[in-house]
Short mmCIF file of C-alpha atoms in Angstrom, two decimals:
data_model
loop_
_atom_site.label_atom_id
_atom_site.label_comp_id
_atom_site.label_asym_id
_atom_site.label_seq_id
_atom_site.Cartn_x
_atom_site.Cartn_y
_atom_site.Cartn_z
CA MET U 1 37.99 22.17 8.72
CA ALA U 2 35.92 21.12 11.66
CA ALA U 3 36.51 22.26 15.38
CA ALA U 4 38.59 19.43 17.09
CA GLY U 5 36.69 18.95 20.11
CA PRO U 6 37.59 15.48 21.37
CA GLU U 7 34.40 13.87 20.19
CA ASN U 8 35.42 14.83 16.94
CA VAL U 9 38.31 12.78 17.44
CA PRO U 10 37.92 8.77 17.12
CA PRO U 11 39.24 7.29 20.27
CA PHE U 12 42.19 5.74 19.90
CA ILE U 13 43.73 8.50 18.44
CA ALA U 14 42.82 10.82 20.72
CA ALA U 15 44.33 8.79 23.28
CA GLN U 16 47.31 8.30 22.06
CA LEU U 17 47.39 12.13 20.61
CA SER U 18 47.37 13.27 24.25
CA HIS U 19 49.77 10.57 25.16
CA LEU U 20 52.22 12.42 22.99
CA LEU U 21 51.10 15.95 23.95
CA SER U 22 52.42 15.14 27.67
CA HIS U 23 54.65 13.27 27.72
CA PHE U 24 57.78 14.31 24.86
CA GLY U 25 60.72 15.77 26.54
CA LEU U 26 60.34 18.80 24.13
CA THR U 27 56.72 20.66 23.62
CA VAL U 28 54.97 19.82 20.18
CA LYS U 29 52.18 21.67 19.13
CA VAL U 30 49.44 20.11 17.09
CA GLU U 31 48.63 23.09 13.97
CA GLN U 32 45.56 21.71 12.45
CA MET U 33 43.38 18.90 12.82
CA TRP U 34 40.78 17.70 9.36
CA SER U 35 39.09 14.18 8.55
CA SER U 36 39.90 11.97 5.56
CA ASP U 37 36.86 12.01 5.12
CA LYS U 38 35.92 14.61 1.59
CA TYR U 39 32.02 13.88 2.02
CA ASN U 40 32.34 15.01 6.38
CA SER U 41 34.71 16.71 8.40
CA THR U 42 34.32 14.16 10.92
CA PRO U 43 35.85 11.99 12.46
CA LEU U 44 38.90 14.21 12.42
CA ASP U 45 42.00 11.58 11.87
CA ARG U 46 44.86 13.69 10.35
CA PHE U 47 46.45 16.10 12.13
CA THR U 48 50.04 18.19 11.53
CA LEU U 49 52.09 18.18 14.11
CA LEU U 50 54.71 20.25 14.93
CA ILE U 51 58.44 19.18 16.38
CA PRO U 52 60.69 21.32 18.09
CA TYR U 53 64.29 21.17 15.82
CA CYS U 54 67.56 23.04 15.36
CA LEU U 55 64.71 26.16 17.62
CA ASP U 56 62.63 25.54 15.20
CA PHE U 57 60.08 23.72 14.65
CA ILE U 58 59.87 21.21 11.29
CA LYS U 59 55.81 20.63 10.89
CA TRP U 60 54.64 16.97 10.36
CA ASP U 61 51.88 14.80 8.81
CA VAL U 62 50.88 12.86 11.45
CA ILE U 63 47.96 10.19 9.01
CA TYR U 64 45.52 7.95 10.17
CA ASP U 65 42.47 5.72 8.62
CA ALA U 66 39.48 5.71 11.41
CA GLU U 67 37.89 3.27 9.38
CA SER U 68 41.39 0.92 9.97
CA PRO U 69 42.37 1.50 13.08
CA ASN U 70 44.84 -1.53 12.75
CA THR U 71 47.07 -0.19 10.73
CA ALA U 72 49.73 2.38 11.68
CA PRO U 73 49.19 5.92 10.21
CA ASP U 74 51.31 7.38 7.84
CA VAL U 75 53.63 10.82 8.22
CA ILE U 76 54.45 12.94 5.99
CA PHE U 77 57.49 15.33 5.74
CA SER U 78 58.09 18.43 4.28
CA PRO U 79 58.73 19.36 0.69
CA GLU U 80 62.75 20.06 1.44
CA ASP U 81 63.48 17.39 2.66
CA ASP U 82 61.95 14.57 0.39
CA ASP U 83 65.69 12.56 0.65
CA PHE U 84 64.19 12.13 4.06
CA HIS U 85 64.05 7.54 4.17
CA PRO U 86 64.13 7.14 8.15
CA PHE U 87 63.75 3.85 7.72
CA HIS U 88 66.50 3.04 4.81
CA MET U 89 69.36 5.29 6.38
CA PHE U 90 70.83 3.09 8.73
CA PRO U 91 69.59 -0.16 8.18
CA SER U 92 70.62 -1.49 11.34
CA SER U 93 68.80 1.24 13.56
CA SER U 94 65.59 0.84 11.96
CA GLU U 95 64.98 -2.65 13.70
CA PRO U 96 62.93 -1.20 15.89
CA ALA U 97 61.35 0.91 14.00
CA ASN U 98 60.45 -1.23 11.88
CA ASN U 99 58.82 -3.40 15.01
CA CYS U 100 57.13 -0.17 15.92
CA LEU U 101 54.74 -0.19 12.80
CA SER U 102 54.63 -3.81 11.48
CA ASP U 103 53.26 -5.53 15.14
CA TRP U 104 51.66 -1.61 15.24
CA ASN U 105 48.83 -2.33 18.67
CA TYR U 106 46.15 1.08 18.38
CA LYS U 107 44.69 0.39 21.85
CA ASP U 108 49.15 1.16 22.73
CA PRO U 109 48.06 4.78 23.70
CA THR U 110 52.44 4.80 23.40
CA ARG U 111 52.65 4.18 19.84
CA LEU U 112 52.58 7.44 18.42
CA LEU U 113 55.59 8.53 20.43
CA THR U 114 58.09 6.14 20.28
CA LEU U 115 57.01 6.45 16.62
CA ILE U 116 57.52 10.61 16.63
CA GLN U 117 60.71 9.97 18.64
CA TYR U 118 62.47 7.60 16.50
CA LEU U 119 61.69 10.06 13.05
CA ARG U 120 63.33 12.96 15.65
CA ASP U 121 65.86 10.85 16.38
CA GLN U 122 66.93 9.36 12.47
CA TYR U 123 66.52 13.05 11.28
CA VAL U 124 68.79 14.48 13.63
CA LEU U 125 71.20 11.72 12.23
CA TYR U 126 69.72 12.79 9.08
CA GLN U 127 70.91 16.70 8.94
CA ARG U 128 73.49 15.57 10.83
CA LYS U 129 74.79 13.85 7.70
CA ARG U 130 73.50 16.77 4.98
CA VAL U 131 76.01 19.27 7.03
CA GLY U 132 78.43 16.94 6.63
CA GLU U 133 78.62 16.52 3.50
CA VAL U 134 79.03 19.80 2.67
CA ASP U 135 81.53 20.72 0.63
CA ASP U 136 83.58 23.52 2.79
CA ASP U 137 86.77 23.33 4.80
CA ARG U 138 85.48 25.75 7.24
CA LEU U 139 82.83 24.31 8.67
CA THR U 140 84.56 20.75 8.17
CA PHE U 141 86.92 22.14 10.90
CA GLU U 142 84.29 23.55 13.60
CA ILE U 143 81.91 20.20 13.07
CA SER U 144 85.14 18.16 14.32
CA THR U 145 85.61 20.52 16.72
CA ILE U 146 82.39 20.80 18.77
CA LEU U 147 81.02 17.11 17.63
CA SER U 148 82.35 15.87 21.50
CA ARG U 149 78.97 17.72 23.23
CA GLU U 150 76.05 16.19 24.24
CA GLY U 151 73.17 18.00 22.31
CA ILE U 152 74.43 19.99 19.48
CA GLU U 153 71.34 20.12 16.27
CA MET U 154 72.26 21.24 13.24
CA HIS U 155 69.62 21.76 9.77
CA MET U 156 71.23 22.92 6.15
CA SER U 157 68.61 24.83 4.87
CA SER U 158 68.53 26.80 1.27
CA GLY U 159 66.49 27.31 -0.91
CA ALA U 160 65.69 29.24 -4.59
CA GLU U 161 65.69 33.23 -2.22
CA LYS U 162 68.79 32.73 -0.49
CA SER U 163 72.04 31.09 0.13
CA GLU U 164 72.72 27.99 0.99
CA GLU U 165 73.50 27.92 5.09
CA VAL U 166 74.65 25.87 7.94
CA LYS U 167 72.96 25.94 11.46
CA PHE U 168 74.29 24.93 14.89
CA ALA U 169 71.92 25.09 17.49
CA VAL U 170 74.45 24.24 21.02
CA PRO U 171 73.20 23.81 24.95
CA LEU U 172 74.59 25.85 26.87
CA LEU U 173 75.73 25.40 30.62
CA ASP U 174 75.48 21.54 32.09
CA MET U 175 73.52 22.70 35.09
CA ASN U 176 70.24 22.36 36.31
CA ILE U 177 68.17 26.10 36.60
CA ASN U 178 65.13 23.80 37.78
CA LYS U 179 66.98 22.76 40.36
CA MET U 180 68.22 26.40 41.22
CA VAL U 181 64.76 27.66 42.30
CA ALA U 182 63.06 26.44 45.31
CA CYS U 183 58.74 25.19 44.25
CA CYS U 184 60.49 25.03 40.53
CA PRO U 185 56.45 25.41 38.16
CA TRP U 186 58.74 24.46 35.63
CA ARG U 187 57.48 21.09 33.30
CA TYR U 188 60.71 20.71 31.14
CA SER U 189 64.29 21.62 31.57
CA GLN U 190 65.29 25.22 32.03
CA ARG U 191 68.26 25.46 28.36
CA ILE U 192 70.18 28.39 27.53
CA TYR U 193 71.02 27.69 23.49
CA LEU U 194 73.67 28.91 21.27
CA GLN U 195 72.56 29.68 17.99
CA VAL U 196 75.31 29.97 15.02
CA VAL U 197 74.74 30.20 11.47
CA TYR U 198 77.89 30.17 8.61
CA PRO U 199 77.22 31.03 5.57
CA VAL U 200 78.45 28.24 2.97
CA GLY U 201 81.13 28.10 0.02
CA ARG U 202 82.15 31.60 0.58
CA LYS U 203 85.53 30.66 -0.31
CA TYR U 204 86.99 33.66 -1.90
CA MET U 205 87.35 35.34 1.79
CA SER U 206 90.89 35.64 2.78
CA VAL U 207 89.65 35.85 6.63
CA PRO U 208 86.03 33.93 7.41
CA SER U 209 83.14 35.98 8.89
CA ALA U 210 82.17 35.93 11.74
CA PRO U 211 78.83 33.59 12.38
CA ARG U 212 75.63 35.13 13.41
CA LEU U 213 75.12 34.18 17.02
CA LYS U 214 72.35 34.87 19.08
CA LEU U 215 71.38 33.17 22.14
CA VAL U 216 68.07 31.38 23.04
CA SER U 217 66.21 30.14 25.90
CA SER U 218 63.31 28.85 26.14
CA PRO U 219 60.32 30.61 27.12
CA GLU U 220 59.72 30.81 30.74
CA LEU U 221 63.25 30.90 31.73
CA LYS U 222 62.45 35.31 31.35
CA ALA U 223 60.44 34.76 34.80
CA VAL U 224 64.69 34.67 36.49
CA PHE U 225 66.85 35.50 33.40
CA SER U 226 66.39 36.88 30.19
CA ILE U 227 68.78 36.27 27.26
CA ASP U 228 68.36 39.85 25.78
CA ASP U 229 70.57 41.45 29.78
CA VAL U 230 73.62 39.31 27.96
CA LYS U 231 75.91 41.34 25.69
CA LEU U 232 77.66 38.35 24.43
CA PRO U 233 81.13 38.44 23.40
CA PRO U 234 82.87 39.21 20.66
CA TRP U 235 83.78 36.38 17.96
CA LEU U 236 88.41 37.78 17.02
CA ASP U 237 89.26 37.20 14.01
CA GLY U 238 90.38 33.58 13.16
CA MET U 239 88.11 32.19 15.99
CA CYS U 240 86.68 28.74 15.66
CA LEU U 241 83.68 27.57 18.40
CA ALA U 242 85.25 25.43 20.22
CA GLU U 243 87.64 28.33 21.59
CA TYR U 244 84.74 30.78 22.13
CA LEU U 245 82.01 28.16 23.81
CA PRO U 246 84.01 28.46 26.59
CA ASN U 247 84.19 31.83 27.79
CA LEU U 248 80.23 33.08 26.47
CA GLU U 249 79.39 29.42 28.94
CA GLU U 250 82.01 31.03 31.83
CA TYR U 251 80.45 34.64 31.47
CA LEU U 252 76.19 32.77 31.21
CA GLY U 253 77.27 30.67 34.06
CA LYS U 254 77.68 34.25 36.03
CA GLN U 255 74.83 35.71 35.27
CA VAL U 256 72.51 32.71 35.51
CA LEU U 257 74.48 32.28 39.29
CA GLU U 258 72.95 36.17 39.91
CA ALA U 259 70.29 35.97 38.39
CA VAL U 260 68.79 33.59 40.78
CA SER U 261 70.74 34.67 44.12
CA LEU U 262 68.38 38.38 42.75
CA ILE U 263 65.12 36.00 43.47
CA GLU U 264 65.86 36.51 47.76
CA VAL U 265 67.12 39.75 46.79
CA ARG U 266 63.63 40.34 45.57
CA ARG U 267 61.74 38.31 48.81
CA HIS U 268 63.28 40.80 51.29
CA PHE U 269 62.27 44.13 48.82
CA ILE U 270 58.26 42.08 49.19
CA GLU U 271 59.30 41.57 53.33
CA ALA U 272 59.84 44.56 53.59
CA LEU U 273 56.79 46.53 51.27
CA SER U 274 54.81 44.74 54.46
CA SER U 275 55.87 46.94 57.68
CA PRO U 276 54.06 50.50 55.16
CA LEU U 277 51.52 48.42 53.24
CA GLY U 278 50.20 45.81 55.33
CA ARG U 279 51.19 42.18 53.98
CA PRO U 280 49.62 41.43 50.25
CA VAL U 281 47.18 40.85 49.02
CA GLU U 282 48.75 38.87 46.39
CA ALA U 283 52.67 37.89 45.53
CA ASP U 284 54.68 35.74 43.31
CA ALA U 285 56.13 33.06 45.64
CA VAL U 286 58.72 31.89 43.61
CA PHE U 287 60.51 34.18 41.54
CA CYS U 288 58.99 37.11 43.15
CA ARG U 289 58.18 39.42 41.01
CA LYS U 290 54.83 40.43 41.18
CA ALA U 291 53.07 41.79 44.46
CA THR U 292 50.31 43.31 45.44
CA PHE U 293 49.06 45.20 48.50
CA LEU U 294 45.86 46.86 49.90
CA ALA U 295 46.23 50.65 50.50
CA ALA U 296 44.01 53.58 51.29
CA SER U 297 44.15 57.29 52.00
CA GLY U 298 40.74 58.18 54.24
CA VAL U 299 37.84 56.57 52.95
CA PHE U 300 38.88 55.47 49.81
CA SER U 301 41.70 52.52 49.12
CA PHE U 302 42.84 51.08 46.69
CA LEU U 303 45.25 48.52 45.31
CA VAL U 304 48.79 49.11 44.07
CA HIS U 305 50.45 46.23 41.90
CA LEU U 306 54.28 45.84 42.30
CA LEU U 307 56.69 44.07 38.51
CA ILE U 308 59.69 43.90 39.62
CA PRO U 309 61.55 43.10 36.96
CA THR U 310 65.10 40.68 36.84
CA GLN U 311 67.73 43.18 37.22
CA PHE U 312 66.02 44.50 40.25
CA PRO U 313 67.24 46.38 42.26
CA LYS U 314 69.00 48.10 39.14
CA GLN U 315 65.50 48.50 38.12
CA GLN U 316 63.61 49.44 40.04
CA PRO U 317 59.94 48.14 40.56
CA ALA U 318 57.21 49.59 37.80
CA ILE U 319 53.80 50.69 39.98
CA MET U 320 50.41 50.43 39.23
CA LEU U 321 46.90 51.59 41.30
CA GLN U 322 43.55 50.35 40.52
CA SER U 323 40.91 51.20 43.21
CA SER U 324 38.01 49.33 44.23
CA GLN U 325 35.57 51.77 44.42
CA HIS U 326 35.61 53.13 40.92
CA PHE U 327 35.43 51.03 37.65
CA ASN U 328 34.92 53.05 33.81
CA SER U 329 31.84 52.45 30.83
CA GLN U 330 33.02 49.15 30.46
CA MET U 331 32.87 48.26 33.80
CA ALA U 332 36.21 47.23 34.67
CA PRO U 333 38.26 49.39 37.54
CA MET U 334 39.95 52.81 37.60
CA LYS U 335 43.70 52.03 37.01
CA SER U 336 46.61 54.89 36.90
CA ARG U 337 49.54 54.73 33.90
CA VAL U 338 52.46 52.81 35.47
CA MET U 339 54.64 54.31 36.88
CA SER U 340 58.37 54.05 38.00
CA ASP U 341 60.14 57.28 37.13
CA TYR U 342 60.31 58.54 41.66
CA PRO U 343 63.45 58.61 43.23
CA TRP U 344 65.10 55.49 43.83
CA SER U 345 69.17 53.87 44.52
CA PRO U 346 70.04 50.40 44.10
CA ARG U 347 71.94 51.37 46.66
CA TRP U 348 69.65 51.83 49.43
CA GLU U 349 68.63 49.03 51.92
CA PRO U 350 65.06 47.77 51.51
CA SER U 351 63.00 48.92 54.31
CA MET U 352 64.29 52.64 52.38
CA MET U 353 62.64 51.00 49.40
CA ALA U 354 59.39 50.27 51.24
CA GLU U 355 59.54 53.49 52.69
CA ARG U 356 60.15 55.94 49.69
CA ILE U 357 57.09 53.96 47.80
CA TRP U 358 55.14 54.57 51.03
#
């Protein structure tokens, strides 16, 4: 496979792909690119897209023909979705995509995005239809109680080596976390999901077992709030998902509000460090998770790096010292071990914390 440099991709494909990656509402990735020419490694006119779906990725191959730019690309779905026929599922809804394909304009950079968005929307309906056809009374009941919630995605999975199961991705908390963080740098809306996995067809069980539950968030959210610190409420016998979600969301909402409020607590701590350590050389002004100060002991000057956890002040900062004058054999600055075993109390005032660190 040739290197996927811009010079190896036909301009009309590069423009459509760039528009897709920049403007799609989710983080789409290109896994690989290759050429339709068996004898040359260029031009690169075929690629595999990783498209987020149900807290995982679906892989679709997009097949252009560089020599026939007026021809719309083919899209090849994964083998397990061999009965996914997006243009024949719901005839009344296929007109926009049919127009997009029959009147394909390769000079329009938005066309690929329009096509992939349509196909993904159809895939959501396809998976929901598959799950709805499962012969499982409990699953049918669960679906009927949560379908009114917006944004739920479902996925039916089965295989020779594992039993059938249905996975739900349930968006939680009707709050805009991005707007809660001043000067927020996030490109995409930060969301928290509950992943719920039900086994299918275990009718011999008198009391249905609890589904597998897991919180999932967008990676960037960890700068403010880590779902790893959240202990899920217990799932009681006989409970359904519609009963479980309100308590979870109330509990989670309080946790998020507290986590956002701790940004200011960390900011005051960094400001307090300026008294003994001087003005920071560098500091994280948005999330207040990192700060670096220049300190001195006699003629020896060194940097003090502080890594401040989201659970501050319950958890104390980790400190690492870095010499500005001494280097190892690889010419990297000499650094201390990470220190977090110094005297600390979350009840101290920020000025006391700073003084003890100094």
